[in-house]
């Protein structure tokens, strides 16, 4: 006699899903409009219909290991056409958000990122850290704030050599390690049971797959066109990505130029060092300003797009606005620090730079648990899908 498998729903998972943006999940009555309307859903085993019923049943393990959740481009077409207002696109976004928070430890970080209640702690950690540095350095130097005479030099109160740079180096490598652990866990959850048969009998080169993915889809944002345009959102994403690339390049060049001589000269290798502040006509500084310009254009586009989405009854969550808010603070305090330094307004320059350090710490240190983590996790999922011979369409 055959034993029928029993499905045990996870009621707590359903409640959590509803709390992080999936409150409309129970409205779905399986009409399949979402799967038919989706311009990139595959004809075989299409999404998001099956994900909607899994969510209603509380099949947590199946949803958190479902690669289709990551192939969805979240254009919102399915939500716009849903006759019941179940908002399938928002449900998939909420599932991804839940996955981010549970991929890596410590577990309390995911809880802090889940609602505005955790914001004071998230801000407080770097705020106390950098305030302590400020007070200690000022005490050791016997310098009252604001500094009397001379130009604004942020290194005088936030020395890079033995405080700021080492802290951010540790934070950066912590973030990289967490992403490595998270991607490894995510891909393991996608792995099919049994062996994999590759088309043509040849195993794909993972590096080639990743490069093709970047060139074909990620850099040109091709899926934005496939999903019907979304010009404002596409411009916002593109400018934000390239702005981040430019600013990350500047950070890397400055770090290498500053610390390179420290480590290489004892080995007899001499390289040209870089010291800040740099001239506004320095190529590295020009790239930084171009990156900042791209970032503000991208932020405006994404913010307006998010506001319009909220007006269309696709309610954004704290998780959505947290990311935009932190990036806005990073940009405004970064540009503000530069302008106030050039104007030599000490009373404002140092506090604004302090807030900039706090916001940059929040952006980098919490990245594996934030929505910006989808740049890594979704890229890994898309690459793995191609590796297995699957594509989003």
mmCIF file of C-alpha atoms in Angstrom:
data_model
loop_
_atom_site.group_PDB
_atom_site.id
_atom_site.type_symbol
_atom_site.label_atom_id
_atom_site.label_comp_id
_atom_site.label_asym_id
_atom_site.label_seq_id
_atom_site.Cartn_x
_atom_site.Cartn_y
_atom_site.Cartn_z
ATOM 1 C CA UNK A 1 0.000 0.000 0.000
ATOM 2 C CA UNK A 2 1.398 3.374 -1.039
ATOM 3 C CA UNK A 3 1.821 5.933 1.711
ATOM 4 C CA UNK A 4 0.815 9.433 0.673
ATOM 5 C CA UNK A 5 3.256 12.151 1.740
ATOM 6 C CA UNK A 6 1.923 14.575 4.312
ATOM 7 C CA UNK A 7 2.378 18.309 3.899
ATOM 8 C CA UNK A 8 3.006 20.105 7.170
ATOM 9 C CA UNK A 9 2.569 23.855 6.733
ATOM 10 C CA UNK A 10 4.817 26.234 8.654
ATOM 11 C CA UNK A 11 2.317 28.707 10.069
ATOM 12 C CA UNK A 12 5.030 30.887 11.595
ATOM 13 C CA UNK A 13 6.632 31.215 8.171
ATOM 14 C CA UNK A 14 3.328 32.429 6.705
ATOM 15 C CA UNK A 15 3.009 35.031 9.465
ATOM 16 C CA UNK A 16 6.594 36.179 8.945
ATOM 17 C CA UNK A 17 6.049 36.401 5.192
ATOM 18 C CA UNK A 18 2.963 38.528 5.705
ATOM 19 C CA UNK A 19 4.885 40.797 8.080
ATOM 20 C CA UNK A 20 7.708 41.546 5.611
ATOM 21 C CA UNK A 21 5.598 42.511 2.595
ATOM 22 C CA UNK A 22 3.582 39.391 1.745
ATOM 23 C CA UNK A 23 0.366 40.348 3.502
ATOM 24 C CA UNK A 24 -1.682 39.721 0.342
ATOM 25 C CA UNK A 25 -0.602 36.093 -0.103
ATOM 26 C CA UNK A 26 -3.960 34.667 1.029
ATOM 27 C CA UNK A 27 -5.816 36.528 -1.723
ATOM 28 C CA UNK A 28 -4.423 34.282 -4.476
ATOM 29 C CA UNK A 29 -6.954 31.829 -5.924
ATOM 30 C CA UNK A 30 -4.653 30.188 -8.469
ATOM 31 C CA UNK A 31 -6.030 31.671 -11.684
ATOM 32 C CA UNK A 32 -2.527 31.566 -13.250
ATOM 33 C CA UNK A 33 -2.786 35.113 -14.640
ATOM 34 C CA UNK A 34 0.613 35.917 -13.121
ATOM 35 C CA UNK A 35 2.466 33.113 -14.906
ATOM 36 C CA UNK A 36 0.754 33.868 -18.217
ATOM 37 C CA UNK A 37 1.428 37.609 -17.950
ATOM 38 C CA UNK A 38 5.083 37.307 -16.938
ATOM 39 C CA UNK A 39 7.225 38.156 -19.994
ATOM 40 C CA UNK A 40 10.279 36.192 -18.806
ATOM 41 C CA UNK A 41 8.783 33.187 -17.002
ATOM 42 C CA UNK A 42 9.757 29.898 -18.726
ATOM 43 C CA UNK A 43 7.014 27.910 -20.450
ATOM 44 C CA UNK A 44 8.004 24.805 -18.545
ATOM 45 C CA UNK A 45 7.380 24.974 -14.778
ATOM 46 C CA UNK A 46 6.566 28.724 -14.872
ATOM 47 C CA UNK A 47 6.600 31.085 -11.926
ATOM 48 C CA UNK A 48 5.157 32.734 -9.847
ATOM 49 C CA UNK A 49 1.957 30.646 -9.688
ATOM 50 C CA UNK A 50 3.586 27.663 -8.005
ATOM 51 C CA UNK A 51 5.398 29.946 -5.525
ATOM 52 C CA UNK A 52 2.080 31.532 -4.557
ATOM 53 C CA UNK A 53 0.492 28.223 -3.621
ATOM 54 C CA UNK A 54 3.652 27.101 -1.796
ATOM 55 C CA UNK A 55 3.527 30.339 0.185
ATOM 56 C CA UNK A 56 -0.147 29.788 1.055
ATOM 57 C CA UNK A 57 0.665 26.285 2.230
ATOM 58 C CA UNK A 58 3.618 27.516 4.277
ATOM 59 C CA UNK A 59 6.197 25.370 2.465
ATOM 60 C CA UNK A 60 9.174 27.288 3.822
ATOM 61 C CA UNK A 61 11.899 24.818 2.848
ATOM 62 C CA UNK A 62 10.680 24.616 -0.724
ATOM 63 C CA UNK A 63 10.449 28.383 -1.165
ATOM 64 C CA UNK A 64 13.806 29.212 0.415
ATOM 65 C CA UNK A 65 15.521 26.743 -1.937
ATOM 66 C CA UNK A 66 13.592 27.709 -5.079
ATOM 67 C CA UNK A 67 15.874 29.207 -7.737
ATOM 68 C CA UNK A 68 12.898 30.660 -9.630
ATOM 69 C CA UNK A 69 12.395 33.161 -6.809
ATOM 70 C CA UNK A 70 15.716 34.692 -7.904
ATOM 71 C CA UNK A 71 15.091 34.519 -11.654
ATOM 72 C CA UNK A 72 12.032 36.774 -11.250
ATOM 73 C CA UNK A 73 12.940 40.322 -12.306
ATOM 74 C CA UNK A 74 10.324 41.897 -10.017
ATOM 75 C CA UNK A 75 8.935 44.148 -12.750
ATOM 76 C CA UNK A 76 5.478 44.088 -11.150
ATOM 77 C CA UNK A 77 3.495 43.106 -14.268
ATOM 78 C CA UNK A 78 2.004 40.086 -12.500
ATOM 79 C CA UNK A 79 0.941 42.241 -9.543
ATOM 80 C CA UNK A 80 -0.602 44.877 -11.808
ATOM 81 C CA UNK A 81 -2.720 42.285 -13.655
ATOM 82 C CA UNK A 82 -3.684 40.120 -10.678
ATOM 83 C CA UNK A 83 -7.524 40.156 -10.486
ATOM 84 C CA UNK A 84 -7.445 39.557 -6.730
ATOM 85 C CA UNK A 85 -4.721 42.024 -5.773
ATOM 86 C CA UNK A 86 -2.513 39.217 -4.444
ATOM 87 C CA UNK A 87 0.629 41.001 -5.705
ATOM 88 C CA UNK A 88 2.731 37.939 -6.653
ATOM 89 C CA UNK A 89 5.763 40.125 -7.433
ATOM 90 C CA UNK A 90 5.727 41.510 -3.903
ATOM 91 C CA UNK A 91 5.439 37.984 -2.488
ATOM 92 C CA UNK A 92 8.556 36.840 -4.355
ATOM 93 C CA UNK A 93 10.422 39.974 -3.233
ATOM 94 C CA UNK A 94 9.419 39.252 0.368
ATOM 95 C CA UNK A 95 10.654 35.652 0.046
ATOM 96 C CA UNK A 96 14.003 36.906 -1.261
ATOM 97 C CA UNK A 97 14.217 39.339 1.644
ATOM 98 C CA UNK A 98 13.588 36.523 4.105
ATOM 99 C CA UNK A 99 16.268 34.436 2.403
ATOM 100 C CA UNK A 100 18.854 37.252 2.685
ATOM 101 C CA UNK A 101 18.350 37.479 6.410
ATOM 102 C CA UNK A 102 18.671 33.743 7.029
ATOM 103 C CA UNK A 103 21.615 32.847 4.797
ATOM 104 C CA UNK A 104 24.364 33.837 7.227
ATOM 105 C CA UNK A 105 24.757 34.427 10.933
ATOM 106 C CA UNK A 106 24.655 35.931 13.421
ATOM 107 C CA UNK A 107 20.892 35.414 13.458
ATOM 108 C CA UNK A 108 20.181 38.617 15.388
ATOM 109 C CA UNK A 109 21.357 40.665 12.385
ATOM 110 C CA UNK A 110 18.454 39.361 10.317
ATOM 111 C CA UNK A 111 16.028 40.333 13.068
ATOM 112 C CA UNK A 112 17.507 43.825 13.359
ATOM 113 C CA UNK A 113 17.137 44.295 9.590
ATOM 114 C CA UNK A 114 13.508 43.143 9.559
ATOM 115 C CA UNK A 115 11.871 46.293 10.940
ATOM 116 C CA UNK A 116 12.451 49.875 12.027
ATOM 117 C CA UNK A 117 12.695 48.663 15.645
ATOM 118 C CA UNK A 118 16.226 47.456 14.947
ATOM 119 C CA UNK A 119 17.380 50.758 13.418
ATOM 120 C CA UNK A 120 18.619 52.347 16.691
ATOM 121 C CA UNK A 121 20.960 49.385 17.257
ATOM 122 C CA UNK A 122 22.140 49.365 13.627
ATOM 123 C CA UNK A 123 22.971 53.078 13.857
ATOM 124 C CA UNK A 124 24.243 52.888 17.413
ATOM 125 C CA UNK A 125 27.039 50.370 16.791
ATOM 126 C CA UNK A 126 29.093 52.533 14.381
ATOM 127 C CA UNK A 127 27.938 55.780 16.014
ATOM 128 C CA UNK A 128 29.442 54.789 19.380
ATOM 129 C CA UNK A 129 32.560 53.352 17.709
ATOM 130 C CA UNK A 130 33.462 56.484 15.739
ATOM 131 C CA UNK A 131 32.435 58.834 18.544
ATOM 132 C CA UNK A 132 34.842 56.988 20.840
ATOM 133 C CA UNK A 133 37.626 57.416 18.262
ATOM 134 C CA UNK A 134 36.829 61.117 17.999
ATOM 135 C CA UNK A 135 36.963 61.626 21.783
ATOM 136 C CA UNK A 136 40.104 59.513 22.295
ATOM 137 C CA UNK A 137 42.064 61.226 19.521
ATOM 138 C CA UNK A 138 40.972 64.698 20.644
ATOM 139 C CA UNK A 139 41.949 63.851 24.233
ATOM 140 C CA UNK A 140 45.367 62.465 23.288
ATOM 141 C CA UNK A 141 46.149 65.477 21.093
ATOM 142 C CA UNK A 142 44.686 67.865 23.614
ATOM 143 C CA UNK A 143 42.672 69.420 20.823
ATOM 144 C CA UNK A 144 39.304 70.962 21.559
ATOM 145 C CA UNK A 145 36.572 70.837 18.955
ATOM 146 C CA UNK A 146 36.419 72.658 16.644
ATOM 147 C CA UNK A 147 40.106 72.829 15.773
ATOM 148 C CA UNK A 148 41.472 76.296 16.118
ATOM 149 C CA UNK A 149 43.172 77.708 13.013
ATOM 150 C CA UNK A 150 44.337 75.889 9.906
ATOM 151 C CA UNK A 151 42.362 73.985 7.331
ATOM 152 C CA UNK A 152 39.877 71.175 7.851
ATOM 153 C CA UNK A 153 41.820 67.899 7.912
ATOM 154 C CA UNK A 154 39.623 64.920 8.703
ATOM 155 C CA UNK A 155 42.664 62.799 9.516
ATOM 156 C CA UNK A 156 43.403 65.045 12.482
ATOM 157 C CA UNK A 157 40.379 63.699 14.375
ATOM 158 C CA UNK A 158 39.830 60.439 12.443
ATOM 159 C CA UNK A 159 43.367 59.198 11.670
ATOM 160 C CA UNK A 160 43.272 56.776 8.784
ATOM 161 C CA UNK A 161 46.541 54.986 9.453
ATOM 162 C CA UNK A 162 45.669 53.487 12.825
ATOM 163 C CA UNK A 163 41.886 53.862 13.240
ATOM 164 C CA UNK A 164 39.620 54.352 10.215
ATOM 165 C CA UNK A 165 41.486 52.309 7.589
ATOM 166 C CA UNK A 166 42.038 49.236 9.806
ATOM 167 C CA UNK A 167 38.407 49.313 10.922
ATOM 168 C CA UNK A 168 37.072 49.391 7.382
ATOM 169 C CA UNK A 169 39.552 46.747 6.252
ATOM 170 C CA UNK A 170 38.180 44.404 8.919
ATOM 171 C CA UNK A 171 34.603 45.324 7.996
ATOM 172 C CA UNK A 172 35.302 44.742 4.292
ATOM 173 C CA UNK A 173 36.824 41.296 4.771
ATOM 174 C CA UNK A 174 34.047 40.394 7.219
ATOM 175 C CA UNK A 175 31.515 41.319 4.537
ATOM 176 C CA UNK A 176 33.368 39.304 1.866
ATOM 177 C CA UNK A 177 33.548 36.240 4.126
ATOM 178 C CA UNK A 178 29.837 36.463 4.916
ATOM 179 C CA UNK A 179 28.980 36.728 1.224
ATOM 180 C CA UNK A 180 31.183 33.734 0.480
ATOM 181 C CA UNK A 181 29.387 31.722 3.159
ATOM 182 C CA UNK A 182 25.977 32.922 1.990
ATOM 183 C CA UNK A 183 26.567 32.181 -1.697
ATOM 184 C CA UNK A 184 27.950 28.748 -0.855
ATOM 185 C CA UNK A 185 24.874 27.957 1.231
ATOM 186 C CA UNK A 186 22.502 29.357 -1.407
ATOM 187 C CA UNK A 187 23.989 27.351 -4.280
ATOM 188 C CA UNK A 188 23.987 24.200 -2.170
ATOM 189 C CA UNK A 189 20.260 24.666 -1.582
ATOM 190 C CA UNK A 190 19.689 24.891 -5.369
ATOM 191 C CA UNK A 191 21.686 21.756 -6.164
ATOM 192 C CA UNK A 192 19.449 19.138 -7.819
ATOM 193 C CA UNK A 193 19.225 15.651 -6.379
ATOM 194 C CA UNK A 194 21.368 13.072 -8.141
ATOM 195 C CA UNK A 195 23.797 13.833 -10.941
ATOM 196 C CA UNK A 196 23.660 16.540 -13.600
ATOM 197 C CA UNK A 197 23.721 15.731 -17.302
ATOM 198 C CA UNK A 198 25.202 18.615 -19.319
ATOM 199 C CA UNK A 199 24.022 19.332 -22.844
ATOM 200 C CA UNK A 200 26.654 18.138 -25.326
ATOM 201 C CA UNK A 201 28.323 16.161 -22.569
ATOM 202 C CA UNK A 202 30.668 19.033 -21.679
ATOM 203 C CA UNK A 203 30.717 20.701 -18.277
ATOM 204 C CA UNK A 204 30.401 24.502 -18.610
ATOM 205 C CA UNK A 205 33.242 26.755 -17.512
ATOM 206 C CA UNK A 206 31.894 28.670 -14.469
ATOM 207 C CA UNK A 207 34.124 31.711 -15.144
ATOM 208 C CA UNK A 208 32.877 31.919 -18.726
ATOM 209 C CA UNK A 209 29.279 31.572 -17.538
ATOM 210 C CA UNK A 210 29.756 34.437 -15.088
ATOM 211 C CA UNK A 211 31.427 36.705 -17.663
ATOM 212 C CA UNK A 212 28.670 36.035 -20.213
ATOM 213 C CA UNK A 213 26.043 36.794 -17.585
ATOM 214 C CA UNK A 214 27.623 40.176 -16.816
ATOM 215 C CA UNK A 215 27.993 41.116 -20.484
ATOM 216 C CA UNK A 216 24.626 39.775 -21.682
ATOM 217 C CA UNK A 217 22.326 40.668 -18.844
ATOM 218 C CA UNK A 218 23.652 42.482 -15.785
ATOM 219 C CA UNK A 219 25.610 45.423 -17.234
ATOM 220 C CA UNK A 220 23.086 46.295 -19.990
ATOM 221 C CA UNK A 221 20.123 45.484 -17.709
ATOM 222 C CA UNK A 222 18.567 43.636 -20.641
ATOM 223 C CA UNK A 223 15.687 42.214 -18.608
ATOM 224 C CA UNK A 224 14.336 45.710 -17.973
ATOM 225 C CA UNK A 225 13.555 45.908 -21.695
ATOM 226 C CA UNK A 226 12.195 42.357 -21.746
ATOM 227 C CA UNK A 227 9.848 43.294 -18.918
ATOM 228 C CA UNK A 228 8.355 46.170 -20.871
ATOM 229 C CA UNK A 229 10.780 49.032 -20.501
ATOM 230 C CA UNK A 230 10.526 50.642 -17.068
ATOM 231 C CA UNK A 231 12.801 53.460 -18.260
ATOM 232 C CA UNK A 232 12.972 55.345 -14.950
ATOM 233 C CA UNK A 233 13.806 52.233 -12.940
ATOM 234 C CA UNK A 234 16.304 51.061 -15.535
ATOM 235 C CA UNK A 235 18.137 54.397 -15.550
ATOM 236 C CA UNK A 236 18.109 54.394 -11.760
ATOM 237 C CA UNK A 237 19.620 50.923 -11.534
ATOM 238 C CA UNK A 238 22.217 51.512 -14.243
ATOM 239 C CA UNK A 239 23.416 54.838 -12.822
ATOM 240 C CA UNK A 240 23.534 53.429 -9.296
ATOM 241 C CA UNK A 241 25.539 50.373 -10.387
ATOM 242 C CA UNK A 242 28.063 52.347 -12.428
ATOM 243 C CA UNK A 243 28.261 54.986 -9.711
ATOM 244 C CA UNK A 244 29.126 52.292 -7.176
ATOM 245 C CA UNK A 245 31.684 50.779 -9.568
ATOM 246 C CA UNK A 246 33.376 54.177 -10.010
ATOM 247 C CA UNK A 247 33.432 54.925 -6.274
ATOM 248 C CA UNK A 248 34.617 51.400 -5.415
ATOM 249 C CA UNK A 249 37.431 51.816 -7.957
ATOM 250 C CA UNK A 250 38.439 55.127 -6.377
ATOM 251 C CA UNK A 251 38.425 53.572 -2.908
ATOM 252 C CA UNK A 252 40.581 50.689 -4.103
ATOM 253 C CA UNK A 253 43.068 52.953 -5.876
ATOM 254 C CA UNK A 254 43.404 55.273 -2.875
ATOM 255 C CA UNK A 255 43.796 52.330 -0.466
ATOM 256 C CA UNK A 256 46.437 50.703 -2.692
ATOM 257 C CA UNK A 257 48.249 54.016 -3.178
ATOM 258 C CA UNK A 258 48.274 54.719 0.539
ATOM 259 C CA UNK A 259 49.056 51.278 1.966
ATOM 260 C CA UNK A 260 51.029 49.848 -0.966
ATOM 261 C CA UNK A 261 54.302 51.625 -0.073
ATOM 262 C CA UNK A 262 53.895 50.608 3.580
ATOM 263 C CA UNK A 263 53.917 46.892 2.731
ATOM 264 C CA UNK A 264 56.005 46.845 -0.462
ATOM 265 C CA UNK A 265 58.884 49.201 0.239
ATOM 266 C CA UNK A 266 60.355 46.938 2.969
ATOM 267 C CA UNK A 267 60.509 44.292 0.215
ATOM 268 C CA UNK A 268 62.433 46.630 -2.075
ATOM 269 C CA UNK A 269 59.407 47.385 -4.287
ATOM 270 C CA UNK A 270 58.826 51.096 -4.784
ATOM 271 C CA UNK A 271 55.448 52.440 -5.953
ATOM 272 C CA UNK A 272 54.042 55.942 -6.115
ATOM 273 C CA UNK A 273 51.983 56.692 -3.030
ATOM 274 C CA UNK A 274 48.662 58.536 -2.927
ATOM 275 C CA UNK A 275 47.877 61.059 -0.241
ATOM 276 C CA UNK A 276 44.586 62.777 0.506
ATOM 277 C CA UNK A 277 43.036 65.272 0.160
ATOM 278 C CA UNK A 278 43.677 65.272 -3.586
ATOM 279 C CA UNK A 279 43.388 68.084 -6.088
ATOM 280 C CA UNK A 280 39.999 68.417 -7.784
ATOM 281 C CA UNK A 281 41.799 67.888 -11.109
ATOM 282 C CA UNK A 282 43.419 64.632 -10.051
ATOM 283 C CA UNK A 283 42.091 61.812 -12.318
ATOM 284 C CA UNK A 284 41.142 59.750 -9.274
ATOM 285 C CA UNK A 285 39.238 62.708 -7.804
ATOM 286 C CA UNK A 286 37.500 63.329 -11.148
ATOM 287 C CA UNK A 287 36.394 59.689 -11.248
ATOM 288 C CA UNK A 288 35.094 60.041 -7.700
ATOM 289 C CA UNK A 289 33.010 63.090 -8.642
ATOM 290 C CA UNK A 290 31.677 61.350 -11.770
ATOM 291 C CA UNK A 291 30.734 58.363 -9.619
ATOM 292 C CA UNK A 292 28.966 60.659 -7.159
ATOM 293 C CA UNK A 293 27.025 62.304 -10.006
ATOM 294 C CA UNK A 294 25.947 58.919 -11.389
ATOM 295 C CA UNK A 295 24.942 57.831 -7.910
ATOM 296 C CA UNK A 296 22.686 60.825 -7.278
ATOM 297 C CA UNK A 297 20.973 60.388 -10.667
ATOM 298 C CA UNK A 298 20.452 56.719 -9.853
ATOM 299 C CA UNK A 299 19.152 57.476 -6.374
ATOM 300 C CA UNK A 300 16.636 60.005 -7.681
ATOM 301 C CA UNK A 301 15.417 57.503 -10.273
ATOM 302 C CA UNK A 302 15.070 54.668 -7.763
ATOM 303 C CA UNK A 303 13.428 56.869 -5.142
ATOM 304 C CA UNK A 304 10.853 58.256 -7.583
ATOM 305 C CA UNK A 305 10.226 54.732 -8.886
ATOM 306 C CA UNK A 306 9.690 53.484 -5.324
ATOM 307 C CA UNK A 307 7.267 56.335 -4.537
ATOM 308 C CA UNK A 308 5.287 55.631 -7.706
ATOM 309 C CA UNK A 309 5.180 51.952 -6.786
ATOM 310 C CA UNK A 310 3.772 52.812 -3.365
ATOM 311 C CA UNK A 311 1.077 54.954 -4.975
ATOM 312 C CA UNK A 312 0.183 51.977 -7.169
ATOM 313 C CA UNK A 313 -0.604 50.043 -3.957
ATOM 314 C CA UNK A 314 2.552 47.940 -4.019
ATOM 315 C CA UNK A 315 3.493 48.942 -0.496
ATOM 316 C CA UNK A 316 7.212 49.174 0.185
ATOM 317 C CA UNK A 317 8.598 47.732 3.400
ATOM 318 C CA UNK A 318 11.181 49.028 5.850
ATOM 319 C CA UNK A 319 13.590 46.663 4.121
ATOM 320 C CA UNK A 320 13.102 48.551 0.823
ATOM 321 C CA UNK A 321 13.439 52.034 2.252
ATOM 322 C CA UNK A 322 16.337 51.175 4.591
ATOM 323 C CA UNK A 323 18.656 50.566 1.661
ATOM 324 C CA UNK A 324 17.683 53.712 -0.225
ATOM 325 C CA UNK A 325 17.898 55.738 2.974
ATOM 326 C CA UNK A 326 21.406 54.560 3.854
ATOM 327 C CA UNK A 327 22.714 55.182 0.314
ATOM 328 C CA UNK A 328 21.181 58.671 0.347
ATOM 329 C CA UNK A 329 22.916 59.434 3.666
ATOM 330 C CA UNK A 330 26.233 58.089 2.347
ATOM 331 C CA UNK A 331 25.952 60.316 -0.737
ATOM 332 C CA UNK A 332 24.775 63.482 1.023
ATOM 333 C CA UNK A 333 27.291 63.271 3.865
ATOM 334 C CA UNK A 334 30.095 62.373 1.444
ATOM 335 C CA UNK A 335 29.431 65.342 -0.805
ATOM 336 C CA UNK A 336 28.714 67.536 2.204
ATOM 337 C CA UNK A 337 32.044 66.603 3.795
ATOM 338 C CA UNK A 338 33.914 67.526 0.623
ATOM 339 C CA UNK A 339 32.142 70.868 0.150
ATOM 340 C CA UNK A 340 32.453 71.842 3.826
ATOM 341 C CA UNK A 341 36.151 70.946 3.764
ATOM 342 C CA UNK A 342 36.714 73.122 0.713
ATOM 343 C CA UNK A 343 34.786 75.946 2.406
ATOM 344 C CA UNK A 344 36.774 75.281 5.625
ATOM 345 C CA UNK A 345 33.641 75.332 7.792
ATOM 346 C CA UNK A 346 34.967 73.372 10.782
ATOM 347 C CA UNK A 347 31.846 73.432 12.937
ATOM 348 C CA UNK A 348 29.945 71.455 10.277
ATOM 349 C CA UNK A 349 32.668 69.602 8.367
ATOM 350 C CA UNK A 350 33.707 67.267 11.178
ATOM 351 C CA UNK A 351 30.174 66.289 12.345
ATOM 352 C CA UNK A 352 29.096 65.638 8.735
ATOM 353 C CA UNK A 353 32.201 63.514 8.133
ATOM 354 C CA UNK A 354 31.415 61.605 11.343
ATOM 355 C CA UNK A 355 27.908 60.857 10.012
ATOM 356 C CA UNK A 356 29.487 59.800 6.712
ATOM 357 C CA UNK A 357 31.673 57.240 8.484
ATOM 358 C CA UNK A 358 28.640 55.908 10.369
ATOM 359 C CA UNK A 359 26.569 55.525 7.185
ATOM 360 C CA UNK A 360 29.402 53.904 5.195
ATOM 361 C CA UNK A 361 29.889 51.397 8.020
ATOM 362 C CA UNK A 362 26.152 50.605 7.924
ATOM 363 C CA UNK A 363 26.245 50.144 4.162
ATOM 364 C CA UNK A 364 29.255 47.791 4.121
ATOM 365 C CA UNK A 365 29.012 45.864 7.390
ATOM 366 C CA UNK A 366 25.306 45.025 7.018
ATOM 367 C CA UNK A 367 25.458 44.375 3.268
ATOM 368 C CA UNK A 368 25.020 40.560 3.429
ATOM 369 C CA UNK A 369 21.692 41.026 5.260
ATOM 370 C CA UNK A 370 20.425 44.044 3.297
ATOM 371 C CA UNK A 371 18.505 44.235 0.056
ATOM 372 C CA UNK A 372 21.673 45.372 -1.704
ATOM 373 C CA UNK A 373 22.901 41.843 -1.088
ATOM 374 C CA UNK A 374 20.801 40.763 -4.066
ATOM 375 C CA UNK A 375 23.622 42.068 -6.283
ATOM 376 C CA UNK A 376 25.660 39.118 -5.045
ATOM 377 C CA UNK A 377 23.003 36.503 -4.283
ATOM 378 C CA UNK A 378 20.903 37.065 -7.398
ATOM 379 C CA UNK A 379 24.001 37.130 -9.599
ATOM 380 C CA UNK A 380 25.052 33.798 -8.095
ATOM 381 C CA UNK A 381 21.573 32.345 -8.700
ATOM 382 C CA UNK A 382 21.429 33.583 -12.306
ATOM 383 C CA UNK A 383 24.915 32.227 -12.997
ATOM 384 C CA UNK A 384 24.033 28.868 -11.470
ATOM 385 C CA UNK A 385 20.872 28.664 -13.560
ATOM 386 C CA UNK A 386 22.937 29.230 -16.707
ATOM 387 C CA UNK A 387 25.509 26.736 -15.473
ATOM 388 C CA UNK A 388 22.758 24.096 -15.307
ATOM 389 C CA UNK A 389 21.528 25.035 -18.775
ATOM 390 C CA UNK A 390 18.583 27.114 -17.544
ATOM 391 C CA UNK A 391 17.838 30.738 -18.253
ATOM 392 C CA UNK A 392 15.226 33.128 -16.973
ATOM 393 C CA UNK A 393 13.364 32.861 -20.259
#
